Short mmCIF file of C-alpha atoms in Angstrom, two decimals:
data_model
loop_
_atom_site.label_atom_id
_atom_site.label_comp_id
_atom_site.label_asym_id
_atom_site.label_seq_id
_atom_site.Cartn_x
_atom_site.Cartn_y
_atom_site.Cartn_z
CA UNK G 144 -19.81 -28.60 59.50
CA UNK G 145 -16.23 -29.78 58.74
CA UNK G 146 -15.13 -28.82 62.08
CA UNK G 147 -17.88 -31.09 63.90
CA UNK G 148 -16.59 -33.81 61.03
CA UNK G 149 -13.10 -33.28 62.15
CA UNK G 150 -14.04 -33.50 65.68
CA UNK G 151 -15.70 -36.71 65.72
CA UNK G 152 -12.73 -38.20 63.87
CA UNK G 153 -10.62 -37.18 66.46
CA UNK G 154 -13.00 -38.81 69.35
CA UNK G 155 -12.58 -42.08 67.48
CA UNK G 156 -9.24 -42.41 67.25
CA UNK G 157 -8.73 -41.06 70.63
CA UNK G 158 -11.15 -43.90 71.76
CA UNK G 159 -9.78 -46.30 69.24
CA UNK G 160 -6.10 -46.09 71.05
CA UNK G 161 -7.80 -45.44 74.70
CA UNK G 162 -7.66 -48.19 77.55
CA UNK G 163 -10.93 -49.02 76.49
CA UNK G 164 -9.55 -51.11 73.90
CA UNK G 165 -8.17 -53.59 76.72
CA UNK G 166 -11.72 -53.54 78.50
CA UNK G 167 -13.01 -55.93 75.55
CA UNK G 168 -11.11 -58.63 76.47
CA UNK G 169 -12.24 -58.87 80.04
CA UNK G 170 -16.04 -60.07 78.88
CA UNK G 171 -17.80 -57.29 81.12
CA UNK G 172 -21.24 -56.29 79.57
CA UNK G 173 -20.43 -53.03 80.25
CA UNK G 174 -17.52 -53.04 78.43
CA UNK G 175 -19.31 -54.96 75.50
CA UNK G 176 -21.53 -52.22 75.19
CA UNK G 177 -18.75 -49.88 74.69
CA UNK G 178 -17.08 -51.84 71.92
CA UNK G 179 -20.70 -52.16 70.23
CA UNK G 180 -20.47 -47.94 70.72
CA UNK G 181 -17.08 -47.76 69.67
CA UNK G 182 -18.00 -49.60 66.39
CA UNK G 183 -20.99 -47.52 65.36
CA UNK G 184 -18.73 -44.53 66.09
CA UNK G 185 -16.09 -45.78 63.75
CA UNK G 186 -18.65 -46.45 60.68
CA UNK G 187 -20.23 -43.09 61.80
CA UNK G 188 -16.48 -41.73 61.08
CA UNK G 189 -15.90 -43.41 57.92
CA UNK G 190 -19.53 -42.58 57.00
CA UNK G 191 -18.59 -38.72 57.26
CA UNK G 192 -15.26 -39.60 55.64
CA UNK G 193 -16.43 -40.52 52.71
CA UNK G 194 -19.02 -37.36 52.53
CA UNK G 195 -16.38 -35.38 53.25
CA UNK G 196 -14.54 -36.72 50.26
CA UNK G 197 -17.58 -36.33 48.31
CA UNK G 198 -17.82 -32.27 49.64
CA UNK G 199 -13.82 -31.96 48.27
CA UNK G 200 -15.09 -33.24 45.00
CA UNK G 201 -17.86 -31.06 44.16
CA UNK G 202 -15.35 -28.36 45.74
CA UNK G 203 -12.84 -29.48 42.84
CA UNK G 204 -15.73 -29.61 40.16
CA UNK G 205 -17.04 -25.74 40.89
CA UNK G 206 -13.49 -24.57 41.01
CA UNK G 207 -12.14 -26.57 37.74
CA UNK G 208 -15.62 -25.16 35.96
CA UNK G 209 -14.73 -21.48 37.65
CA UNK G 210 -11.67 -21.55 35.70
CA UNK G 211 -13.00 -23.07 32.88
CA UNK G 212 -15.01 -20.06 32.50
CA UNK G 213 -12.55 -17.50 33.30
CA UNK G 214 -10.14 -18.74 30.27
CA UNK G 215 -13.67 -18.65 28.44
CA UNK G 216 -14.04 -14.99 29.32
CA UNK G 217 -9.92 -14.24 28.80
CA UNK G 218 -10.66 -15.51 25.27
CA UNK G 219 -13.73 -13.84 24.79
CA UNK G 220 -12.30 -10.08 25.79
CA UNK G 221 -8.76 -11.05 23.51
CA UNK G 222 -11.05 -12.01 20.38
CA UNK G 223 -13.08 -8.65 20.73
CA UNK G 224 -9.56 -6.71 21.52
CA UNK G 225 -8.24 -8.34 18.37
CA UNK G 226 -11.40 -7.89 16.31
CA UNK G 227 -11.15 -3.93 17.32
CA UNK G 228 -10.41 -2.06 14.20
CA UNK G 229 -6.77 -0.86 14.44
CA UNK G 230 -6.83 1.88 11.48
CA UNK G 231 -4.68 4.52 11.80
CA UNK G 232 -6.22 7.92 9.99
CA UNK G 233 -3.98 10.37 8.51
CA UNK G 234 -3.80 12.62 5.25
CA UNK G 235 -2.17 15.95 3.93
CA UNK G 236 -3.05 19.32 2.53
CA UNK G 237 -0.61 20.99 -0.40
CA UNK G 238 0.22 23.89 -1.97
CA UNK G 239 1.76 24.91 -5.35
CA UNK G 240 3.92 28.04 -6.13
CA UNK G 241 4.49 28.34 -10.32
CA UNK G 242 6.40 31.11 -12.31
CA UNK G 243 6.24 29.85 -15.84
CA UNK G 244 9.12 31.14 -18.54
CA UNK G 245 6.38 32.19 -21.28
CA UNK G 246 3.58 33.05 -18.95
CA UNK G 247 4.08 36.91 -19.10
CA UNK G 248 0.86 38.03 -17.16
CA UNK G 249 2.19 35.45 -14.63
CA UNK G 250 5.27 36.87 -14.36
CA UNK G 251 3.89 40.24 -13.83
CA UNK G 252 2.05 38.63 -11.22
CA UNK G 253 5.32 37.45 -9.78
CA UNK G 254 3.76 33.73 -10.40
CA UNK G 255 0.52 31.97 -8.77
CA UNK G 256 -0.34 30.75 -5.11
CA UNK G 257 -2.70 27.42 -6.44
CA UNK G 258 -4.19 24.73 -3.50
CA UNK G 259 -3.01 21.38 -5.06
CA UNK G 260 -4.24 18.37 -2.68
CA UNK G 261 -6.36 17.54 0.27
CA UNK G 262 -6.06 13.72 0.89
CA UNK G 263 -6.98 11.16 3.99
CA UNK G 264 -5.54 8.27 4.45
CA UNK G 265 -6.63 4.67 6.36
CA UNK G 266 -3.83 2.46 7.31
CA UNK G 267 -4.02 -0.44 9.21
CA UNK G 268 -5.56 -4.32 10.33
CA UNK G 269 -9.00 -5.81 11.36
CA UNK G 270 -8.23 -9.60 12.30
CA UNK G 271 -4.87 -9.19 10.82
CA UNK G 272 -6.48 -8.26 7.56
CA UNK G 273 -4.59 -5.39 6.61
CA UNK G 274 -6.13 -2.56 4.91
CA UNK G 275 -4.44 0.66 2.91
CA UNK G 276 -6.42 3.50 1.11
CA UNK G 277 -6.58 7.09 0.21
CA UNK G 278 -8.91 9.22 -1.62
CA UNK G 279 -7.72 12.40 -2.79
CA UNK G 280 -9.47 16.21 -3.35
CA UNK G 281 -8.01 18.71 -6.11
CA UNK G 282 -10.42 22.11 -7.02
CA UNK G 283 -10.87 19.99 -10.45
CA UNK G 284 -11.67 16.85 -9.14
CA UNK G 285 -12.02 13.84 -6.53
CA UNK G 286 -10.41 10.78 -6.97
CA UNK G 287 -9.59 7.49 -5.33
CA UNK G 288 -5.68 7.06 -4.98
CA UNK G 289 -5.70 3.15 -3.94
CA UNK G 290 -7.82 1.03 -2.15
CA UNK G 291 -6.82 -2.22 -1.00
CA UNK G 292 -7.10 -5.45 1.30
CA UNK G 293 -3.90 -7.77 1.81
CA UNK G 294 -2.85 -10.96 4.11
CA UNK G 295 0.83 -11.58 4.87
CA UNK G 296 0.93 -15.59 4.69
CA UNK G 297 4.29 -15.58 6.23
CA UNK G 298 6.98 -12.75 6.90
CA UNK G 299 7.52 -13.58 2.90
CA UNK G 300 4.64 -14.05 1.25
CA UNK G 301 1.54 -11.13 1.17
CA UNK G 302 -1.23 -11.09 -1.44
CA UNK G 303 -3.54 -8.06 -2.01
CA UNK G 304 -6.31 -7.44 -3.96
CA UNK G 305 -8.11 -4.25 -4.99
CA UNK G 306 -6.75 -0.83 -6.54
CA UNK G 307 -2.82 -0.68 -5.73
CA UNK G 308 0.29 0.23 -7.37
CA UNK G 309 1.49 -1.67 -10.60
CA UNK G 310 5.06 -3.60 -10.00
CA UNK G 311 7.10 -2.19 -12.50
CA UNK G 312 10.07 -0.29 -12.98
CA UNK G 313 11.95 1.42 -10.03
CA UNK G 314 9.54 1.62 -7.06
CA UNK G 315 8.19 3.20 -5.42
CA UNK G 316 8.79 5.92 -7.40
CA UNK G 317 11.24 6.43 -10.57
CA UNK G 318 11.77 10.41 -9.56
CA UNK G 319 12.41 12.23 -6.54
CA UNK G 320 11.25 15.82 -7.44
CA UNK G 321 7.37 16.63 -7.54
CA UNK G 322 6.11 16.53 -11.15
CA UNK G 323 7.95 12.82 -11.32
CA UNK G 324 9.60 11.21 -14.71
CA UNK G 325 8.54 11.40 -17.94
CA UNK G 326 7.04 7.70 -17.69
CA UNK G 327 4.20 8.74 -15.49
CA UNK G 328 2.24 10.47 -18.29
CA UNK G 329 2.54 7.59 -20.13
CA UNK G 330 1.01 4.89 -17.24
CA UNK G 331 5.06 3.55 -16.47
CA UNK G 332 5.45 4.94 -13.33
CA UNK G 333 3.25 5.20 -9.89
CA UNK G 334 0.42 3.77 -11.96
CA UNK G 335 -2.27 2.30 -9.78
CA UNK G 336 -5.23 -0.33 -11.40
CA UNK G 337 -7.66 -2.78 -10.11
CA UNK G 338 -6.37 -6.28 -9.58
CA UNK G 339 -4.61 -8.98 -7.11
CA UNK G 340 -1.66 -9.28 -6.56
CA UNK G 341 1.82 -10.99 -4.58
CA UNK G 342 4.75 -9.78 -2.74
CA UNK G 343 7.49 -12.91 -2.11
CA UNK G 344 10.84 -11.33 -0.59
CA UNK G 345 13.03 -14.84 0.30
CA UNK G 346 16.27 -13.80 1.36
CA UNK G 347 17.79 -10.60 -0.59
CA UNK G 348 15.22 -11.14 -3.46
CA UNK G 349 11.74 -9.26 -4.18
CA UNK G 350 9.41 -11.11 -6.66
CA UNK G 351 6.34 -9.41 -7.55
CA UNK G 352 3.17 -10.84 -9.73
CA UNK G 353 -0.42 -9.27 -10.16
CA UNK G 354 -3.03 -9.61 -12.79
CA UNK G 355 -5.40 -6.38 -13.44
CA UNK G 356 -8.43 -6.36 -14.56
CA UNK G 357 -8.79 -2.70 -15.52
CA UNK G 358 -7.62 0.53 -14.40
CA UNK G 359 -8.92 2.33 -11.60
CA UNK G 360 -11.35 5.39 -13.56
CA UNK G 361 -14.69 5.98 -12.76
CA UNK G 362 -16.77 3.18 -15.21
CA UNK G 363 -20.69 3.26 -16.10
CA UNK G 364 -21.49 7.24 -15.31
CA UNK G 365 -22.27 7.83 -18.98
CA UNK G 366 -20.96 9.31 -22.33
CA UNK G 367 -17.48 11.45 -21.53
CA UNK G 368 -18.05 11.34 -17.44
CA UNK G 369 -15.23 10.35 -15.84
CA UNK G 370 -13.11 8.52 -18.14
CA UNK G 371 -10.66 11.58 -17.39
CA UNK G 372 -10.85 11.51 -13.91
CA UNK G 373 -7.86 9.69 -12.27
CA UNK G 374 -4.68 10.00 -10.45
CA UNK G 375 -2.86 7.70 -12.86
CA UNK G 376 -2.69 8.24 -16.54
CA UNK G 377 -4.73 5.75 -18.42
CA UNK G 378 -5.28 4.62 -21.78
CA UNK G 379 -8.54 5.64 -22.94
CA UNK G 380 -8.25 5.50 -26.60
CA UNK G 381 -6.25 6.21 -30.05
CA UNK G 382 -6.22 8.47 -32.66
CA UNK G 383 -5.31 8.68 -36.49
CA UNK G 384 -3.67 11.99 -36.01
CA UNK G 385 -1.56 12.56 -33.48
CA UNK G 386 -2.06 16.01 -32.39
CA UNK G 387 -5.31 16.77 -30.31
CA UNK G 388 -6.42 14.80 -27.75
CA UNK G 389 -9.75 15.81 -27.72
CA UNK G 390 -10.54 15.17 -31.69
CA UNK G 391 -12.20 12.29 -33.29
CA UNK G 392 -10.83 9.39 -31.65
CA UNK G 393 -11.56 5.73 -30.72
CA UNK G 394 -12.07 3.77 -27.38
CA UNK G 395 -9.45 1.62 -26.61
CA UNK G 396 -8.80 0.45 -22.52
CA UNK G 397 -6.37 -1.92 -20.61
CA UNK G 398 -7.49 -4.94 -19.42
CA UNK G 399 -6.59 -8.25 -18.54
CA UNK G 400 -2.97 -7.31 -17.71
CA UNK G 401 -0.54 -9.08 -16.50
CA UNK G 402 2.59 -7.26 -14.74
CA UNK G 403 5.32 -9.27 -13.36
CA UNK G 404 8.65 -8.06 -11.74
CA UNK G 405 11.88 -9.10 -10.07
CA UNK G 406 14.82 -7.23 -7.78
CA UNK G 407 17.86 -8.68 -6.34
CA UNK G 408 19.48 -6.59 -2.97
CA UNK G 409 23.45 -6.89 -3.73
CA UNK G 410 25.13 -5.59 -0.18
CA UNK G 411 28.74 -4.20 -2.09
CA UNK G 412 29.66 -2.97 1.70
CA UNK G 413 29.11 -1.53 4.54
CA UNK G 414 26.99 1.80 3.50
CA UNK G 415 26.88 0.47 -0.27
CA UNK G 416 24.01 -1.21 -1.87
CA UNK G 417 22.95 -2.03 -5.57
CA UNK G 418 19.38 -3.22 -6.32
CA UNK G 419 19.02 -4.70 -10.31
CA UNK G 420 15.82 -5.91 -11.02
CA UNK G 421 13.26 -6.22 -14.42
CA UNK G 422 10.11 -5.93 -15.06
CA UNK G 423 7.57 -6.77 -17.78
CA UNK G 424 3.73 -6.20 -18.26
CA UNK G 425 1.41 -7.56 -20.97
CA UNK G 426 -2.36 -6.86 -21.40
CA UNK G 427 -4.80 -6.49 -24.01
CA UNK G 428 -6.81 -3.29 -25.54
CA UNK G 429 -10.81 -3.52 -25.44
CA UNK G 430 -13.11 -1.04 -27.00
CA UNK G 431 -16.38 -2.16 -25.11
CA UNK G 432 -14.91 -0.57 -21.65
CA UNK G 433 -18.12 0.89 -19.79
CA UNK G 434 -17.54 4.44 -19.43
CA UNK G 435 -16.08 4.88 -23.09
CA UNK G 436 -14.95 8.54 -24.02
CA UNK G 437 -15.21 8.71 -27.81
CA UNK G 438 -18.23 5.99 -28.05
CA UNK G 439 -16.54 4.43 -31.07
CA UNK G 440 -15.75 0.72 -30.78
CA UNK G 441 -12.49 0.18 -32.88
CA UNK G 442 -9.79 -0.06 -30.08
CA UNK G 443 -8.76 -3.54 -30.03
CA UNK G 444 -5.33 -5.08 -29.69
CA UNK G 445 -2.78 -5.55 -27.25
CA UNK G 446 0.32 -4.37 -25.29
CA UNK G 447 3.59 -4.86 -23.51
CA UNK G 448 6.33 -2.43 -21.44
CA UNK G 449 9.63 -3.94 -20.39
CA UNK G 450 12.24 -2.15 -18.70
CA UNK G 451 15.83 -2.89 -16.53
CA UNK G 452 16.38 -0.91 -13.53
CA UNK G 453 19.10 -0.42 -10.92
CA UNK G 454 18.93 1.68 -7.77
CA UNK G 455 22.70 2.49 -5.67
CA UNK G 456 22.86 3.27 -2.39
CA UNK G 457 25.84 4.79 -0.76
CA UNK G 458 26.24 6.52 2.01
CA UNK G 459 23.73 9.61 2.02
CA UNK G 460 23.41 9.41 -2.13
CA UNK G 461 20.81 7.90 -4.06
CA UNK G 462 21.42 6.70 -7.98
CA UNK G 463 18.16 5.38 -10.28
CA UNK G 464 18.48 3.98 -13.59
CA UNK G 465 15.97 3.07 -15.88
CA UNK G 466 16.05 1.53 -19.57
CA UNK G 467 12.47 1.26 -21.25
CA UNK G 468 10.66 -0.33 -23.65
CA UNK G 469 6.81 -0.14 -24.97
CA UNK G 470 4.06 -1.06 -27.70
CA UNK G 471 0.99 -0.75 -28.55
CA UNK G 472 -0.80 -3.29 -31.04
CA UNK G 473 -4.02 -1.91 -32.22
CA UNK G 474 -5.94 -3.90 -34.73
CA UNK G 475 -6.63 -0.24 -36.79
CA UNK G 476 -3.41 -0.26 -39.11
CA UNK G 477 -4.21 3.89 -39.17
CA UNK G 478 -3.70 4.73 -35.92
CA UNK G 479 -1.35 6.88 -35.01
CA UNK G 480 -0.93 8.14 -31.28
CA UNK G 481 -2.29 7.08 -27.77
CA UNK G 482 -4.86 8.91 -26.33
CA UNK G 483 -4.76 9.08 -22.03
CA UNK G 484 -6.58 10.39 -19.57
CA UNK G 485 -5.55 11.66 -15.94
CA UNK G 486 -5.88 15.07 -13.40
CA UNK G 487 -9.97 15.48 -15.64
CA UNK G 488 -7.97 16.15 -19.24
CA UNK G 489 -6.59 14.68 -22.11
CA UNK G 490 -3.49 13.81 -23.52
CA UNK G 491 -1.67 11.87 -26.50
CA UNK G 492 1.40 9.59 -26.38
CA UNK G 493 3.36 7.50 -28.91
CA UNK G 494 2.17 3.76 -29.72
CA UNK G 495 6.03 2.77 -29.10
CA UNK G 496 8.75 4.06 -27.85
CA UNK G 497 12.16 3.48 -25.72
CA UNK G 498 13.18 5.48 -22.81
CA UNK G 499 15.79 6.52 -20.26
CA UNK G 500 15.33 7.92 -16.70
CA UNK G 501 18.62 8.93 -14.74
CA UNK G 502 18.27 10.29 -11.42
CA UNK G 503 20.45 11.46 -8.52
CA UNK G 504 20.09 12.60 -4.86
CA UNK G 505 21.88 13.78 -1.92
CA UNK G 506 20.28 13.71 0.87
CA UNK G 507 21.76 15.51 4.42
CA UNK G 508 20.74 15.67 7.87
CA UNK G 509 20.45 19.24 9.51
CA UNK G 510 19.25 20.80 12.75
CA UNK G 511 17.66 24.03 11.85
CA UNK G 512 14.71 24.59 13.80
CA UNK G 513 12.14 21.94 12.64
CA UNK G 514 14.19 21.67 9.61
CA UNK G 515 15.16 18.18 10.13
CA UNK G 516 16.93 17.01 6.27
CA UNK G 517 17.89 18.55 2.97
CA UNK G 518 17.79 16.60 -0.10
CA UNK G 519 19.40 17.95 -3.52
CA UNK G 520 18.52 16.13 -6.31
CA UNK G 521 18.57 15.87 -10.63
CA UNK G 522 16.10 13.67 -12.38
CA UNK G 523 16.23 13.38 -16.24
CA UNK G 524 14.15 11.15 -18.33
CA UNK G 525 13.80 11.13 -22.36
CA UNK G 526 11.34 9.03 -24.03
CA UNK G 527 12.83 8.46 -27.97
CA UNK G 528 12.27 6.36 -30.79
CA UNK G 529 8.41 6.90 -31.03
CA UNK G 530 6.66 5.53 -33.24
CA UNK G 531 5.70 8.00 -36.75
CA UNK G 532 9.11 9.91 -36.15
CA UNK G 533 7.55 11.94 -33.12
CA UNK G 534 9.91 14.42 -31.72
CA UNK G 535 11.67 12.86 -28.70
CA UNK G 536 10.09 13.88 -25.04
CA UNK G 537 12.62 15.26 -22.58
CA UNK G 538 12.28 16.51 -19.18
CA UNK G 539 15.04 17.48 -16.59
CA UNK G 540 14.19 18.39 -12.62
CA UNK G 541 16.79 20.52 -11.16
CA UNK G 542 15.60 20.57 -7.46
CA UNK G 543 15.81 20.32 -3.25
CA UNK G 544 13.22 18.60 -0.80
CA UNK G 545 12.91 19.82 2.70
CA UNK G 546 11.42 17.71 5.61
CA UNK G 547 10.59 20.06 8.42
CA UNK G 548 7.93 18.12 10.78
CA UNK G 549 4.98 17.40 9.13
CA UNK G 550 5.97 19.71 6.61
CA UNK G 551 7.72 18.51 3.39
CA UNK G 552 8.54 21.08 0.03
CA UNK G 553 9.52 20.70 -2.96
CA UNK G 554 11.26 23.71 -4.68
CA UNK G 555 11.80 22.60 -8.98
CA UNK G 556 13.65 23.82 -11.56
CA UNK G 557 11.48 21.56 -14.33
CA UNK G 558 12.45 22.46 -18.53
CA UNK G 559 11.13 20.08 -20.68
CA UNK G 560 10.29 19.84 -24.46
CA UNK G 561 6.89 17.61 -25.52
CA UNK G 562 6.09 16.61 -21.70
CA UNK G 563 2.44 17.96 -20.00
CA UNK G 564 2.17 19.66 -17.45
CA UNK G 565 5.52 21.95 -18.51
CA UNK G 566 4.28 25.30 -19.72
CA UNK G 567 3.97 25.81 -23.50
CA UNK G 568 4.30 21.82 -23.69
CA UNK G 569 0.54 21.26 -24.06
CA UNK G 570 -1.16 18.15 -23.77
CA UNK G 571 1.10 15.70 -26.75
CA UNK G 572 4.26 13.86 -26.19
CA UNK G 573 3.45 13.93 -30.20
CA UNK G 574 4.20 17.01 -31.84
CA UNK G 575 6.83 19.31 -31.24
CA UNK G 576 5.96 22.31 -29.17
CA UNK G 577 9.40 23.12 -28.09
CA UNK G 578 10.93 23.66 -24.48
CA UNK G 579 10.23 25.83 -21.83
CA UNK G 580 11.18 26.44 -18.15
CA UNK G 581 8.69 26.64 -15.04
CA UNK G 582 9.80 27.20 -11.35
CA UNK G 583 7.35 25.23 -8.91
CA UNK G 584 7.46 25.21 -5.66
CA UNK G 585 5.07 22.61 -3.71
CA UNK G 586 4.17 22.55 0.27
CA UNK G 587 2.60 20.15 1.76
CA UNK G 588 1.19 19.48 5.41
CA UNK G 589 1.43 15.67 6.59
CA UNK G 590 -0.80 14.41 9.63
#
């Protein structure tokens, strides 16, 4: 069709500059006719002209609304790749080797083989909604680790809201062996609860707020059932006597808190860097918790924990320092000790106290096999000036960390006096039960 349209064009021009022209002016009929011709040709032209025109335009229109809807479809396929849930699985299995200094059928034994952990892990975003939990398996038990949902704002600001770890003290974690610092049986150190929450880093500083609601147990499955059940230790209650944890007590949980910290990043030099920082908590103590332990409502009041920390970095070592400082306010004038619960049993603690963490690593790079770094380390913590003139709490990790792979052990040297989990220490930071030695050795299986 355009070709007969080009064609025709070119006849009229062709006749428009021919002799012909020149015939016109001669008055011949004949050559009349011809103009008369001519002129119909030339509006029969400009006639297909202008459809032609009209042919380019509806040309232009499907080809502008072609690529109209191929950006449509561009869109549509990099919404539903972004929407695609980008959650990277992963988890561990551990082990734990003990020989315990008064455990004489265990040494006979020559100590006990124990499974410890089995524990998944989800990482990652949904519509740049990122998302972070962990459940965790022990023969005793199955708890939830953290759960939580955050948005970074800006490369400063992220906020976060559901179970996560409480800003306070040295963090991640005021240890580097396995059975951590003293504060963690108290709730001072990797403690996670149920709240929201802000991370603002401008510059070399790291401010942290959050406000928690409650801690992260199991709530509403009856009388006893699983207010023991946790990873982190948790007030659950108070006593008037401070020695066993499961006697007459009443309820007492945190709520309401509100945990605020601050670190500054000081570059010394090349290879050297200090990191001060403080951090303070306040919350209040409610005996109406769903999920009470003791079923006696007489656990009102309120708390506080402050502390001043300072983590060095130079070269390949690693320096923590911690100062402490706790109370509990409970409207009973009798009571005596703290009653937690964490890993399904229960412990006591002071209602006040100050404490000290000092740890130190060494960390070096090898090539031995899969063995890819070596890290020597002492961790000491003390927890003194308790309230009622409780014997002090002391603890003291002698130990080395190997990273092979996904492997990573722990082998301990842990003596202690008044701290769980050591053997012979029982379950009080309260009384005095004297010190004792255990030799642990954990494995663990990353993937």
């Amino acid at each position: 069709m355009m070709k007969k349209q080009l064609l025709a064009i070119s006849i009229g021009v062709a006749l428009g500059t021919s002799p012909l022209a020149g015939i016109a002016a001669t008055g011949d009929a004949s050559a009349e006719k011809i103009m008369q011709e001519l002129e119909a040709l030339k509006q029969r032209v400009e006639t297909l002209q202008g459809e032609l025109e009209k042919e380019r335009a509806r040309n232009d229109q499907i080809e502008q609304k072609q690529a109209e809807q191929a950006e449509k479809v561009a869109k549509a396929e990099e919404k539903a790749e972004a929407s695609k849930p980008d959650i990277n699985v992963g988890g561990a299995v551990r082990f734990n080797y003990t020989v315990a200094d008064n455990d004489s059928a265990g040494k006979d034994r020559g100590g006990d083989l124990a499974f410890d952990t089995f524990r998944l892990n989800f990482d990652g975003e949904i519509n740049d909604v990122i998302l972070s939990a962990e459940w965790r398996w022990y023969e005793y038990m199955s708890v939830i680790h953290h759960a939580w949902v955050g948005y970074e704002f800006t490369d400063d600001l992220m906020a976060r809201a559901g179970i996560f770890q409480v800003p306070f003290g040295v963090l991640p974690y005021n240890s580097h062996n396995f059975y951590f610092s003293s504060l963690y049986y108290v709730g001072l150190e990797d403690n996670y609860d149920f709240g929201v929450g802000t991370t603002y880093t401008p510059g070399d500083w790291r401010f942290d707020l959050a406000l928690f609601k409650n801690d992260e147990r199991k709530w509403g499955d009856g009388y006893a059932s699983g207010a023991l059940e946790s990873y982190s230790a948790n007030v659950m209650g108070y006593g008037e006597t401070s020695a066993d944890p499961y006697a007459e007590g009443y309820d007492a949980s945190m709520t309401n808190t509100l945990a605020a910290r601050a670190e500054y990043t000081y570059e010394v030099s090349d290879g050297f860097t200090l990191k001060p920082g403080v951090s303070v908590k306040y919350g209040q103590l409610d005996s109406s918790m769903p999920g009470a332990y003791y079923g006696s409502e007489k656990g009102d009041g309120d708390y506080y924990a402050a502390a001043a920390h300072l983590v060095a970095d130079y070269d390949r070592w690693n320096v923590q320092l911690q100062y402490t400082d706790w109370e509990y306010d409970l409207d009973n004038a009798d009571a005596e000790s703290l009653r937690y619960g964490y890993y399904n049993a229960a412990y006591t603690g002071p209602l006040s106290a100050n404490a000290l963490t000092a740890n130190v690593a060494y960390t070096m790079p090898v090539e031995w096999g899969p063995v890819s770094s070596l890290s020597f380390y002492n961790d000491y913590s003390l927890i003194f000036d308790k309230n009622n003139d409780f014997e002090d709490t002391y603890m003291n990790v002698t130990g080395m960390a190997v990273s092979a792979g996904g492997v990573y052990a722990y082998f301990d040297i842990i003596n202690g006096k008044n701290q769980p989990f050591v053997a012979g220490g029982g379950n009080a930071l309260t009384d005095d039960t004297g010190a004792n030695t255990i030799f642990n050795i954990n494995v663990g299986y990353y993937f």
